[in-house]
Short mmCIF file of C-alpha atoms in Angstrom, two decimals:
data_model
loop_
_atom_site.label_atom_id
_atom_site.label_comp_id
_atom_site.label_asym_id
_atom_site.label_seq_id
_atom_site.Cartn_x
_atom_site.Cartn_y
_atom_site.Cartn_z
CA UNK J 1 94.47 98.23 99.01
CA UNK J 2 91.79 99.88 96.82
CA UNK J 3 88.45 101.17 98.05
CA UNK J 4 86.82 97.82 97.38
CA UNK J 5 89.34 96.19 99.71
CA UNK J 6 88.71 98.81 102.37
CA UNK J 7 84.96 98.23 102.15
CA UNK J 8 85.45 94.46 102.47
CA UNK J 9 87.68 95.01 105.52
CA UNK J 10 85.11 97.33 107.01
CA UNK J 11 82.28 94.82 106.59
CA UNK J 12 84.48 92.14 108.16
CA UNK J 13 85.27 94.44 111.07
CA UNK J 14 81.58 95.11 111.63
CA UNK J 15 80.91 91.38 111.80
CA UNK J 16 83.75 90.89 114.27
CA UNK J 17 83.26 93.95 116.44
CA UNK J 18 79.49 94.30 116.76
CA UNK J 19 78.96 92.87 120.24
CA UNK J 20 77.30 94.11 123.44
CA UNK J 21 80.58 94.93 125.15
CA UNK J 22 81.14 97.68 122.56
CA UNK J 23 77.73 99.26 123.01
CA UNK J 24 78.83 102.12 125.26
CA UNK J 25 81.82 102.89 123.07
CA UNK J 26 79.69 102.95 119.93
CA UNK J 27 77.18 105.32 121.50
CA UNK J 28 80.00 107.66 122.50
CA UNK J 29 81.61 107.50 119.10
CA UNK J 30 78.31 108.03 117.29
CA UNK J 31 77.82 111.33 119.08
CA UNK J 32 81.13 112.52 117.67
CA UNK J 33 80.36 111.17 114.22
CA UNK J 34 77.05 113.02 114.08
CA UNK J 35 78.92 116.30 114.39
CA UNK J 36 79.96 116.04 110.73
CA UNK J 37 83.02 117.55 109.12
CA UNK J 38 84.66 120.64 110.59
CA UNK J 39 83.28 123.90 109.22
CA UNK J 40 85.84 125.47 106.87
CA UNK J 41 83.54 128.08 105.32
CA UNK J 42 85.60 130.94 106.78
CA UNK J 43 88.90 129.55 105.49
CA UNK J 44 90.78 131.79 103.07
CA UNK J 45 90.99 130.39 99.55
CA UNK J 46 94.37 129.15 98.34
CA UNK J 47 95.11 129.11 94.61
CA UNK J 48 97.91 127.92 92.36
CA UNK J 49 100.87 130.28 92.12
CA UNK J 50 101.39 132.02 88.81
CA UNK J 51 104.13 130.40 86.78
CA UNK J 52 107.43 132.30 86.74
CA UNK J 53 109.50 132.51 83.51
CA UNK J 54 112.83 132.28 85.32
CA UNK J 55 112.36 128.91 87.01
CA UNK J 56 114.35 125.96 85.74
CA UNK J 57 111.20 124.18 84.59
CA UNK J 58 109.92 127.27 82.76
CA UNK J 59 113.21 127.68 80.93
CA UNK J 60 113.08 124.00 79.98
CA UNK J 61 109.51 123.70 78.69
CA UNK J 62 108.44 127.20 77.61
CA UNK J 63 110.44 127.34 74.35
CA UNK J 64 108.62 124.22 73.16
CA UNK J 65 105.25 125.56 74.37
CA UNK J 66 105.85 128.86 72.56
CA UNK J 67 106.59 126.94 69.36
CA UNK J 68 103.16 125.24 69.55
CA UNK J 69 100.70 128.04 70.40
CA UNK J 70 97.41 126.86 71.84
CA UNK J 71 98.52 123.24 72.01
CA UNK J 72 99.61 121.05 74.90
CA UNK J 73 102.58 118.71 74.86
CA UNK J 74 102.05 115.19 76.17
CA UNK J 75 104.44 112.34 76.88
CA UNK J 76 103.28 108.89 77.96
CA UNK J 77 104.98 107.47 81.04
CA UNK J 78 104.83 103.81 80.13
CA UNK J 79 107.20 102.10 82.54
CA UNK J 80 106.98 102.26 86.30
CA UNK J 81 110.59 103.42 86.47
CA UNK J 82 109.97 106.39 84.16
CA UNK J 83 106.78 107.26 86.04
CA UNK J 84 108.58 107.38 89.38
CA UNK J 85 111.72 109.08 88.07
CA UNK J 86 109.63 111.82 86.49
CA UNK J 87 108.02 112.64 89.82
CA UNK J 88 111.40 112.72 91.55
CA UNK J 89 112.83 114.99 88.86
CA UNK J 90 109.90 117.40 89.15
CA UNK J 91 110.03 117.44 92.96
CA UNK J 92 113.76 118.19 92.87
CA UNK J 93 113.45 120.84 90.14
CA UNK J 94 110.51 122.76 91.64
CA UNK J 95 111.38 126.26 92.80
CA UNK J 96 107.96 127.79 93.56
CA UNK J 97 105.20 125.23 94.03
CA UNK J 98 104.24 121.58 94.16
CA UNK J 99 100.56 120.57 94.12
CA UNK J 100 100.10 116.87 94.84
CA UNK J 101 96.79 114.96 94.95
CA UNK J 102 96.53 111.19 95.45
CA UNK J 103 94.13 108.47 96.50
CA UNK J 104 96.83 106.10 97.84
CA UNK J 105 100.22 107.06 99.26
CA UNK J 106 102.09 104.18 100.89
CA UNK J 107 104.85 104.11 103.50
CA UNK J 108 107.05 101.85 101.39
CA UNK J 109 110.28 102.45 99.46
CA UNK J 110 108.84 104.77 96.80
CA UNK J 111 106.39 106.44 99.17
CA UNK J 112 109.12 107.36 101.64
CA UNK J 113 111.54 108.54 98.95
CA UNK J 114 108.93 110.83 97.43
CA UNK J 115 107.89 112.11 100.86
CA UNK J 116 111.49 113.07 101.51
CA UNK J 117 111.70 114.90 98.18
CA UNK J 118 108.58 116.91 99.00
CA UNK J 119 110.05 117.80 102.37
CA UNK J 120 113.32 118.89 100.75
CA UNK J 121 111.38 121.06 98.31
CA UNK J 122 109.64 122.73 101.25
CA UNK J 123 113.05 123.29 102.85
CA UNK J 124 114.10 125.17 99.68
CA UNK J 125 111.13 127.50 100.07
CA UNK J 126 108.77 125.72 97.66
CA UNK J 127 105.10 125.93 98.63
CA UNK J 128 103.92 122.32 98.87
CA UNK J 129 100.22 121.50 99.02
CA UNK J 130 99.37 117.82 99.55
CA UNK J 131 95.79 116.55 99.27
CA UNK J 132 95.28 112.91 100.30
CA UNK J 133 92.21 110.76 100.26
CA UNK J 134 91.72 109.88 103.92
CA UNK J 135 90.93 106.20 103.40
CA UNK J 136 93.50 105.41 100.74
CA UNK J 137 96.49 107.24 102.22
CA UNK J 138 98.73 105.29 104.60
CA UNK J 139 100.71 107.92 106.58
CA UNK J 140 99.53 108.15 110.19
CA UNK J 141 97.97 111.30 111.60
CA UNK J 142 101.16 111.76 113.61
CA UNK J 143 103.29 111.80 110.45
CA UNK J 144 100.83 114.03 108.59
CA UNK J 145 100.84 116.51 111.47
CA UNK J 146 104.63 116.43 111.45
CA UNK J 147 104.75 117.25 107.74
CA UNK J 148 102.12 119.94 108.15
CA UNK J 149 104.20 121.59 110.89
CA UNK J 150 106.67 122.67 108.19
CA UNK J 151 105.91 126.32 107.35
CA UNK J 152 105.98 125.63 103.59
CA UNK J 153 104.04 122.36 103.56
CA UNK J 154 100.31 121.94 104.12
CA UNK J 155 98.38 118.67 104.30
CA UNK J 156 94.65 118.27 103.80
CA UNK J 157 92.50 115.13 103.79
CA UNK J 158 89.52 114.73 101.48
CA UNK J 159 86.19 113.62 102.96
CA UNK J 160 87.94 112.40 106.12
CA UNK J 161 86.70 110.22 108.93
CA UNK J 162 85.83 112.56 111.80
CA UNK J 163 86.42 110.00 114.53
CA UNK J 164 90.18 109.48 114.18
CA UNK J 165 90.77 106.91 116.91
CA UNK J 166 89.84 104.18 116.55
CA UNK J 167 89.50 105.10 112.90
CA UNK J 168 87.94 101.81 111.83
CA UNK J 169 85.00 102.34 114.12
CA UNK J 170 84.67 105.88 112.80
CA UNK J 171 84.47 104.41 109.30
CA UNK J 172 81.74 102.04 110.42
CA UNK J 173 79.66 104.83 111.89
CA UNK J 174 80.09 107.14 108.91
CA UNK J 175 79.93 104.51 106.18
CA UNK J 176 77.35 106.33 104.06
CA UNK J 177 79.60 109.38 103.72
CA UNK J 178 83.07 107.87 103.69
CA UNK J 179 82.06 105.39 100.99
CA UNK J 180 82.50 108.37 98.63
CA UNK J 181 86.21 108.73 97.89
CA UNK J 182 88.63 111.01 96.03
CA UNK J 183 90.29 108.71 93.49
CA UNK J 184 92.14 111.54 91.66
CA UNK J 185 95.88 111.37 90.99
CA UNK J 186 97.80 114.48 89.91
CA UNK J 187 101.26 115.98 90.39
CA UNK J 188 102.05 119.54 89.24
CA UNK J 189 105.39 121.39 89.58
CA UNK J 190 105.82 125.18 89.28
CA UNK J 191 102.70 125.39 87.12
CA UNK J 192 104.81 124.07 84.24
CA UNK J 193 104.44 120.26 84.18
CA UNK J 194 101.57 118.04 85.32
CA UNK J 195 101.32 114.27 85.59
CA UNK J 196 97.93 112.53 85.42
CA UNK J 197 97.09 108.86 85.12
CA UNK J 198 96.31 105.65 86.91
CA UNK J 199 99.25 105.38 89.28
CA UNK J 200 99.01 105.92 93.01
CA UNK J 201 102.16 106.27 95.12
CA UNK J 202 103.43 102.83 96.10
CA UNK J 203 105.99 100.26 95.04
CA UNK J 204 103.64 98.13 92.95
CA UNK J 205 102.78 101.15 90.77
CA UNK J 206 106.43 101.91 89.94
CA UNK J 207 107.88 98.44 89.22
CA UNK J 208 109.55 98.44 92.64
CA UNK J 209 107.66 95.57 94.24
CA UNK J 210 109.45 92.23 94.35
CA UNK J 211 106.32 90.11 93.89
CA UNK J 212 103.52 91.99 92.13
CA UNK J 213 103.41 95.02 89.86
CA UNK J 214 100.62 96.91 88.16
CA UNK J 215 100.63 97.47 84.42
CA UNK J 216 99.74 101.16 84.34
CA UNK J 217 99.97 104.39 82.38
CA UNK J 218 100.49 108.09 83.16
CA UNK J 219 100.92 111.14 80.97
CA UNK J 220 103.22 114.12 81.59
CA UNK J 221 101.85 117.35 80.10
CA UNK J 222 103.08 120.86 79.42
CA UNK J 223 101.29 123.88 77.98
CA UNK J 224 97.65 124.99 78.54
CA UNK J 225 96.63 121.60 80.00
CA UNK J 226 98.71 122.36 83.10
CA UNK J 227 96.58 125.37 83.97
CA UNK J 228 93.48 123.19 83.73
CA UNK J 229 95.00 120.62 86.10
CA UNK J 230 95.89 123.42 88.52
CA UNK J 231 92.34 124.75 88.28
CA UNK J 232 91.00 121.30 89.18
CA UNK J 233 93.43 121.01 92.10
CA UNK J 234 92.36 124.40 93.49
CA UNK J 235 88.71 123.39 93.23
CA UNK J 236 89.38 120.31 95.34
CA UNK J 237 91.81 122.01 97.72
CA UNK J 238 89.29 124.72 98.62
CA UNK J 239 86.27 122.44 98.73
CA UNK J 240 84.34 122.00 101.99
CA UNK J 241 85.31 118.29 102.02
CA UNK J 242 89.06 119.06 102.02
CA UNK J 243 89.98 119.37 105.70
CA UNK J 244 93.36 120.35 107.11
CA UNK J 245 94.97 117.66 109.22
CA UNK J 246 95.25 120.14 112.11
CA UNK J 247 91.45 120.51 112.07
CA UNK J 248 91.08 116.78 112.56
CA UNK J 249 93.89 115.67 114.86
CA UNK J 250 96.32 116.96 117.44
CA UNK J 251 99.91 115.91 117.99
CA UNK J 252 101.83 116.22 121.24
CA UNK J 253 104.89 117.72 119.53
CA UNK J 254 104.70 117.84 115.70
CA UNK J 255 108.05 119.67 115.38
CA UNK J 256 109.78 116.94 117.36
CA UNK J 257 108.00 114.31 115.26
CA UNK J 258 109.19 116.08 112.10
CA UNK J 259 112.78 115.92 113.30
CA UNK J 260 112.37 112.19 113.98
CA UNK J 261 110.83 111.75 110.55
CA UNK J 262 113.80 113.47 108.91
CA UNK J 263 116.15 111.07 110.68
CA UNK J 264 114.11 108.06 109.57
CA UNK J 265 113.86 109.28 105.97
CA UNK J 266 117.61 109.97 105.83
CA UNK J 267 118.33 106.42 106.98
CA UNK J 268 115.85 105.09 104.46
CA UNK J 269 117.53 107.10 101.70
CA UNK J 270 120.82 105.30 102.33
CA UNK J 271 119.10 101.95 101.94
CA UNK J 272 117.12 103.11 98.90
CA UNK J 273 120.23 104.39 97.09
CA UNK J 274 121.83 100.98 97.37
CA UNK J 275 118.74 99.02 96.35
CA UNK J 276 118.36 97.15 93.04
CA UNK J 277 115.51 99.52 92.24
CA UNK J 278 117.87 102.51 92.37
CA UNK J 279 119.87 100.91 89.58
CA UNK J 280 116.68 100.49 87.55
CA UNK J 281 115.92 104.20 87.97
CA UNK J 282 119.35 105.23 86.73
CA UNK J 283 118.41 103.81 83.36
CA UNK J 284 115.25 105.92 83.14
CA UNK J 285 115.12 108.47 80.37
CA UNK J 286 113.87 110.99 82.94
CA UNK J 287 116.76 110.55 85.33
CA UNK J 288 118.77 113.77 85.24
CA UNK J 289 117.47 114.89 81.83
CA UNK J 290 115.84 118.20 82.67
CA UNK J 291 118.71 120.08 81.04
CA UNK J 292 117.74 118.66 77.65
CA UNK J 293 114.24 119.00 76.24
CA UNK J 294 112.35 115.72 76.28
CA UNK J 295 110.23 115.13 73.17
CA UNK J 296 106.49 115.67 73.49
CA UNK J 297 103.55 114.98 71.18
CA UNK J 298 101.42 118.04 70.52
CA UNK J 299 97.68 118.52 70.23
CA UNK J 300 94.67 120.00 71.95
CA UNK J 301 94.01 118.69 75.44
CA UNK J 302 90.93 118.78 77.61
CA UNK J 303 91.12 118.02 81.33
CA UNK J 304 87.92 116.35 82.52
CA UNK J 305 87.10 115.78 86.17
CA UNK J 306 84.28 115.32 88.62
CA UNK J 307 83.20 118.28 90.70
CA UNK J 308 84.39 117.60 94.28
CA UNK J 309 80.82 118.18 95.47
CA UNK J 310 80.06 114.79 93.88
CA UNK J 311 80.83 113.17 97.26
CA UNK J 312 78.24 115.34 99.02
CA UNK J 313 75.37 115.04 96.53
CA UNK J 314 73.20 112.20 95.30
CA UNK J 315 75.18 109.51 93.53
CA UNK J 316 72.58 109.54 90.78
CA UNK J 317 72.78 113.29 90.15
CA UNK J 318 74.93 113.60 86.98
CA UNK J 319 75.50 117.35 87.25
CA UNK J 320 78.76 116.85 89.17
CA UNK J 321 79.90 113.86 87.09
CA UNK J 322 82.53 113.62 84.35
CA UNK J 323 81.06 110.34 83.06
CA UNK J 324 78.62 111.99 80.61
CA UNK J 325 81.49 113.81 78.88
CA UNK J 326 83.50 110.60 78.54
CA UNK J 327 80.50 108.64 77.32
CA UNK J 328 79.67 111.27 74.70
CA UNK J 329 83.26 111.23 73.45
CA UNK J 330 83.32 107.42 73.22
CA UNK J 331 79.95 107.23 71.47
CA UNK J 332 81.25 109.49 68.71
CA UNK J 333 83.55 106.69 67.57
CA UNK J 334 83.22 105.98 63.88
CA UNK J 335 85.82 103.28 63.33
CA UNK J 336 87.23 101.90 66.59
CA UNK J 337 86.90 102.21 70.35
CA UNK J 338 89.80 100.62 72.24
CA UNK J 339 89.23 100.49 76.00
CA UNK J 340 91.53 99.35 78.83
CA UNK J 341 90.01 99.22 82.30
CA UNK J 342 91.21 97.06 85.22
CA UNK J 343 87.82 97.18 86.94
CA UNK J 344 85.14 96.70 84.30
CA UNK J 345 81.54 96.48 85.49
CA UNK J 346 79.56 98.13 82.67
CA UNK J 347 76.06 97.53 84.03
CA UNK J 348 73.06 97.07 81.77
CA UNK J 349 73.31 100.67 80.55
CA UNK J 350 76.99 100.29 79.64
CA UNK J 351 76.32 97.06 77.76
CA UNK J 352 73.48 98.74 75.86
CA UNK J 353 75.68 101.72 74.94
CA UNK J 354 78.54 99.55 73.68
CA UNK J 355 76.12 97.31 71.81
CA UNK J 356 74.52 100.33 70.12
CA UNK J 357 77.93 101.64 69.14
CA UNK J 358 78.99 98.28 67.72
CA UNK J 359 75.73 98.03 65.78
CA UNK J 360 76.62 101.28 64.01
CA UNK J 361 79.81 99.63 62.73
CA UNK J 362 82.86 100.61 64.83
CA UNK J 363 85.08 97.91 66.23
CA UNK J 364 84.78 97.84 70.05
CA UNK J 365 87.62 96.28 72.05
CA UNK J 366 87.65 95.92 75.85
CA UNK J 367 90.71 94.72 77.79
CA UNK J 368 90.37 94.05 81.50
CA UNK J 369 91.75 91.76 84.19
CA UNK J 370 91.18 88.03 84.29
CA UNK J 371 90.22 86.40 87.56
CA UNK J 372 93.83 85.25 87.81
CA UNK J 373 95.26 88.77 87.44
CA UNK J 374 92.72 90.92 89.27
CA UNK J 375 93.33 92.32 92.74
CA UNK J 376 89.58 92.45 93.42
CA UNK J 377 87.56 89.25 93.30
CA UNK J 378 84.46 91.27 94.17
CA UNK J 379 84.81 93.37 91.01
CA UNK J 380 85.37 90.23 88.94
CA UNK J 381 82.20 88.84 90.44
CA UNK J 382 80.35 91.94 89.32
CA UNK J 383 81.88 91.83 85.84
CA UNK J 384 81.52 88.15 84.98
CA UNK J 385 77.78 88.28 84.34
CA UNK J 386 78.18 90.85 81.58
CA UNK J 387 80.61 88.85 79.45
CA UNK J 388 78.05 86.87 77.47
CA UNK J 389 75.83 89.87 76.60
CA UNK J 390 78.92 91.80 75.46
CA UNK J 391 80.11 88.95 73.26
CA UNK J 392 76.65 88.50 71.76
CA UNK J 393 76.70 92.20 70.86
CA UNK J 394 79.97 91.75 68.95
CA UNK J 395 82.26 93.34 71.52
CA UNK J 396 85.81 91.96 71.51
CA UNK J 397 86.62 91.00 75.08
CA UNK J 398 90.14 90.21 76.35
CA UNK J 399 91.37 89.36 79.85
CA UNK J 400 94.97 89.89 80.94
CA UNK J 401 97.12 86.91 81.87
CA UNK J 402 98.62 87.08 85.38
CA UNK J 403 102.20 86.38 84.29
CA UNK J 404 103.81 87.86 81.19
CA UNK J 405 105.82 85.78 78.79
CA UNK J 406 109.60 85.87 78.53
CA UNK J 407 110.84 89.28 77.30
CA UNK J 408 107.25 90.48 77.41
CA UNK J 409 106.18 94.07 77.12
CA UNK J 410 102.77 94.51 78.68
CA UNK J 411 100.73 96.82 76.48
CA UNK J 412 103.90 98.79 75.83
CA UNK J 413 104.51 99.30 79.56
CA UNK J 414 107.57 97.31 80.52
CA UNK J 415 107.06 94.59 83.08
CA UNK J 416 109.66 92.21 84.46
CA UNK J 417 108.91 88.77 83.07
CA UNK J 418 109.41 87.12 86.47
CA UNK J 419 106.69 89.14 88.21
CA UNK J 420 102.96 88.65 88.37
CA UNK J 421 101.07 91.54 86.88
CA UNK J 422 97.66 93.09 87.44
CA UNK J 423 96.19 95.56 84.98
CA UNK J 424 95.68 99.02 86.51
CA UNK J 425 95.73 101.50 83.62
CA UNK J 426 92.60 103.37 82.63
CA UNK J 427 92.97 104.48 79.03
CA UNK J 428 90.79 104.60 75.91
CA UNK J 429 91.66 105.25 72.28
CA UNK J 430 88.88 106.68 70.14
CA UNK J 431 89.34 106.23 66.37
CA UNK J 432 93.10 106.37 66.94
CA UNK J 433 92.55 110.12 67.14
CA UNK J 434 91.71 110.88 70.77
CA UNK J 435 93.33 109.27 73.81
CA UNK J 436 91.99 109.32 77.37
CA UNK J 437 94.44 108.77 80.23
CA UNK J 438 93.30 109.15 83.82
CA UNK J 439 91.96 107.61 87.01
CA UNK J 440 88.48 106.68 85.74
CA UNK J 441 87.49 102.99 85.77
CA UNK J 442 84.54 101.66 83.79
CA UNK J 443 82.59 100.70 86.89
CA UNK J 444 79.77 102.06 89.09
CA UNK J 445 82.20 103.40 91.70
CA UNK J 446 84.02 105.70 89.30
CA UNK J 447 80.76 106.67 87.65
CA UNK J 448 78.76 107.57 90.73
CA UNK J 449 80.71 107.36 94.01
CA UNK J 450 84.36 108.36 93.62
CA UNK J 451 85.75 111.56 92.16
CA UNK J 452 88.06 111.15 89.15
CA UNK J 453 90.25 113.12 86.75
CA UNK J 454 91.82 112.53 83.36
CA UNK J 455 93.01 114.05 80.10
CA UNK J 456 91.40 113.79 76.67
CA UNK J 457 94.25 114.26 74.21
CA UNK J 458 93.42 115.03 70.59
CA UNK J 459 96.65 113.63 69.21
CA UNK J 460 96.62 110.82 66.60
CA UNK J 461 100.24 109.89 67.35
CA UNK J 462 99.41 109.13 70.97
CA UNK J 463 95.95 107.70 70.31
CA UNK J 464 97.40 105.26 67.77
CA UNK J 465 100.03 104.07 70.19
CA UNK J 466 97.65 102.06 72.38
CA UNK J 467 95.99 99.87 69.70
CA UNK J 468 99.15 99.58 67.62
CA UNK J 469 101.07 98.31 70.66
CA UNK J 470 98.34 96.18 72.19
CA UNK J 471 96.83 94.51 69.14
CA UNK J 472 99.91 92.40 68.27
CA UNK J 473 100.23 91.24 71.89
CA UNK J 474 96.62 90.21 72.48
CA UNK J 475 97.08 86.65 71.21
CA UNK J 476 99.83 85.83 73.72
CA UNK J 477 99.33 88.26 76.62
CA UNK J 478 95.58 87.90 77.10
CA UNK J 479 92.76 85.40 76.96
CA UNK J 480 90.30 86.14 74.16
CA UNK J 481 86.78 85.30 75.21
CA UNK J 482 84.46 83.45 72.83
CA UNK J 483 81.03 81.89 73.04
CA UNK J 484 80.71 78.19 72.23
CA UNK J 485 76.97 77.87 72.27
CA UNK J 486 76.09 79.04 75.76
CA UNK J 487 79.53 78.33 77.20
CA UNK J 488 82.37 80.78 77.62
CA UNK J 489 85.74 79.76 76.19
CA UNK J 490 89.11 81.43 76.88
CA UNK J 491 91.47 81.30 73.89
CA UNK J 492 95.17 82.16 73.87
CA UNK J 493 98.52 81.30 72.30
CA UNK J 494 101.00 79.30 74.40
CA UNK J 495 104.31 78.08 72.98
CA UNK J 496 103.12 78.95 69.50
CA UNK J 497 99.94 76.88 69.73
CA UNK J 498 96.32 77.85 70.29
CA UNK J 499 95.00 76.75 73.68
CA UNK J 500 91.34 76.80 74.71
CA UNK J 501 90.07 76.76 78.29
CA UNK J 502 86.54 75.99 79.38
CA UNK J 503 86.89 77.71 82.77
CA UNK J 504 88.74 80.74 84.19
CA UNK J 505 92.40 80.00 83.32
CA UNK J 506 95.21 79.88 85.89
CA UNK J 507 92.78 79.84 88.83
CA UNK J 508 91.89 77.38 91.55
CA UNK J 509 88.46 75.98 92.27
CA UNK J 510 88.24 78.16 95.38
CA UNK J 511 89.05 81.34 93.43
CA UNK J 512 86.28 80.57 90.99
CA UNK J 513 83.90 79.59 93.77
CA UNK J 514 84.62 82.82 95.67
CA UNK J 515 84.02 84.97 92.56
CA UNK J 516 80.77 83.12 91.90
CA UNK J 517 79.50 83.69 95.43
CA UNK J 518 80.47 87.37 95.25
CA UNK J 519 78.57 87.69 91.96
CA UNK J 520 75.36 86.77 93.79
CA UNK J 521 75.63 89.63 96.29
CA UNK J 522 73.65 92.84 95.64
CA UNK J 523 76.75 95.04 95.81
CA UNK J 524 77.21 96.13 92.19
CA UNK J 525 76.60 99.76 93.07
CA UNK J 526 79.61 99.68 95.43
CA UNK J 527 82.05 98.16 92.93
#
């Protein structure tokens, strides 16, 4: 569930739980909530370990880095299988350090497998630092304390709920603060390889879910970009909002719980190895290929990210925001701006910026979710009112279909044709010269409330990939929006013929009604 889902659940809980019988409990809890986050000002700083030339990863990537001085190598992780396999390979290959930062980490097949690999790395003597967003992450405090009890593994939670039990009530009482979340996703091994992108840790992000999968994109990087990712991780890890799990909760016997966790993970591994998904992973190009150098595209890379203090300062104070840097880069487009964002709520300012850019001449293309494919009806409600102004300004607007066609390749990221798909990648191609890949959505939440991270890659080969792959598929894989007078029309190709819809395709009346009602609510700033 994304932050929008958590906020909806929280509002529902308030409606259900606010009753006189809870008055005493709420007063008691509020006293604890007013105490604020634990003071970590005296905590010693922890920084990324210096890379070592004799590690397996260093021996693998450094010859290529040395051959491209000053440049970073980047490889797109298009399929869910490759994205997951790459993380497993890095976790297994690490010999000195693993720095892991995620908004969502689920207790499902992929989440448990990766947890076990981190634990095994710690057993080998690897220093493992794990920074979770407290609302998005799924492991219980008991499990986090168990992991943290390992001498080589430390767990911190970003901007956590102080009142841990019942946590939902703590969220209610601290809503103003905990509405600000760490949406970053990064994975760095031995200071040699970093992965950034849109994927959280969970089955639907790695093509492992049997019903729904996200169409997403990550990038694996080597070279100078890795140091910049490590710098960003250290900034967050040492920030006053990053609190150790032991400063928030207490376990009766974490070492005993860790032993029980090992037993559970070992049993899960047996099941996972015999799963259909394991067979999918064996076909990944990353599976067992560390001994041979994988090809990378080379160019300059800039890591952009919000300052972690963004969650503790005014949402309208841009000094901690990465959005101005991204906007400036996009507005320099001279020929084409190609944007993919699952949650697209541009606001009046965003519409004006895109309209001004289009007026100067560049083609502007936006691809987002349709109502049928989105996992957030609230976001669709916030987005729908901006469609007509965008179309009038000459912006090309496309909405993803929920189900791919037979033998489909979704935007170059493989998706099983039998599964429903929701767009989740956040990537922009600027003049087919610069590519952005990261966690940043084009919505108010990413702009002002959440913290984000991403990579700006000055590499025409990579930047051309997105439009060259997507453009030919738009006619069949998306609905192209048009204006017929004052009416919106959705146009697509089905069975070789053009089909036109006069309402949101592949949706029920109640879906459309729900999105309409949500569009009336004054919640755009939370989306």
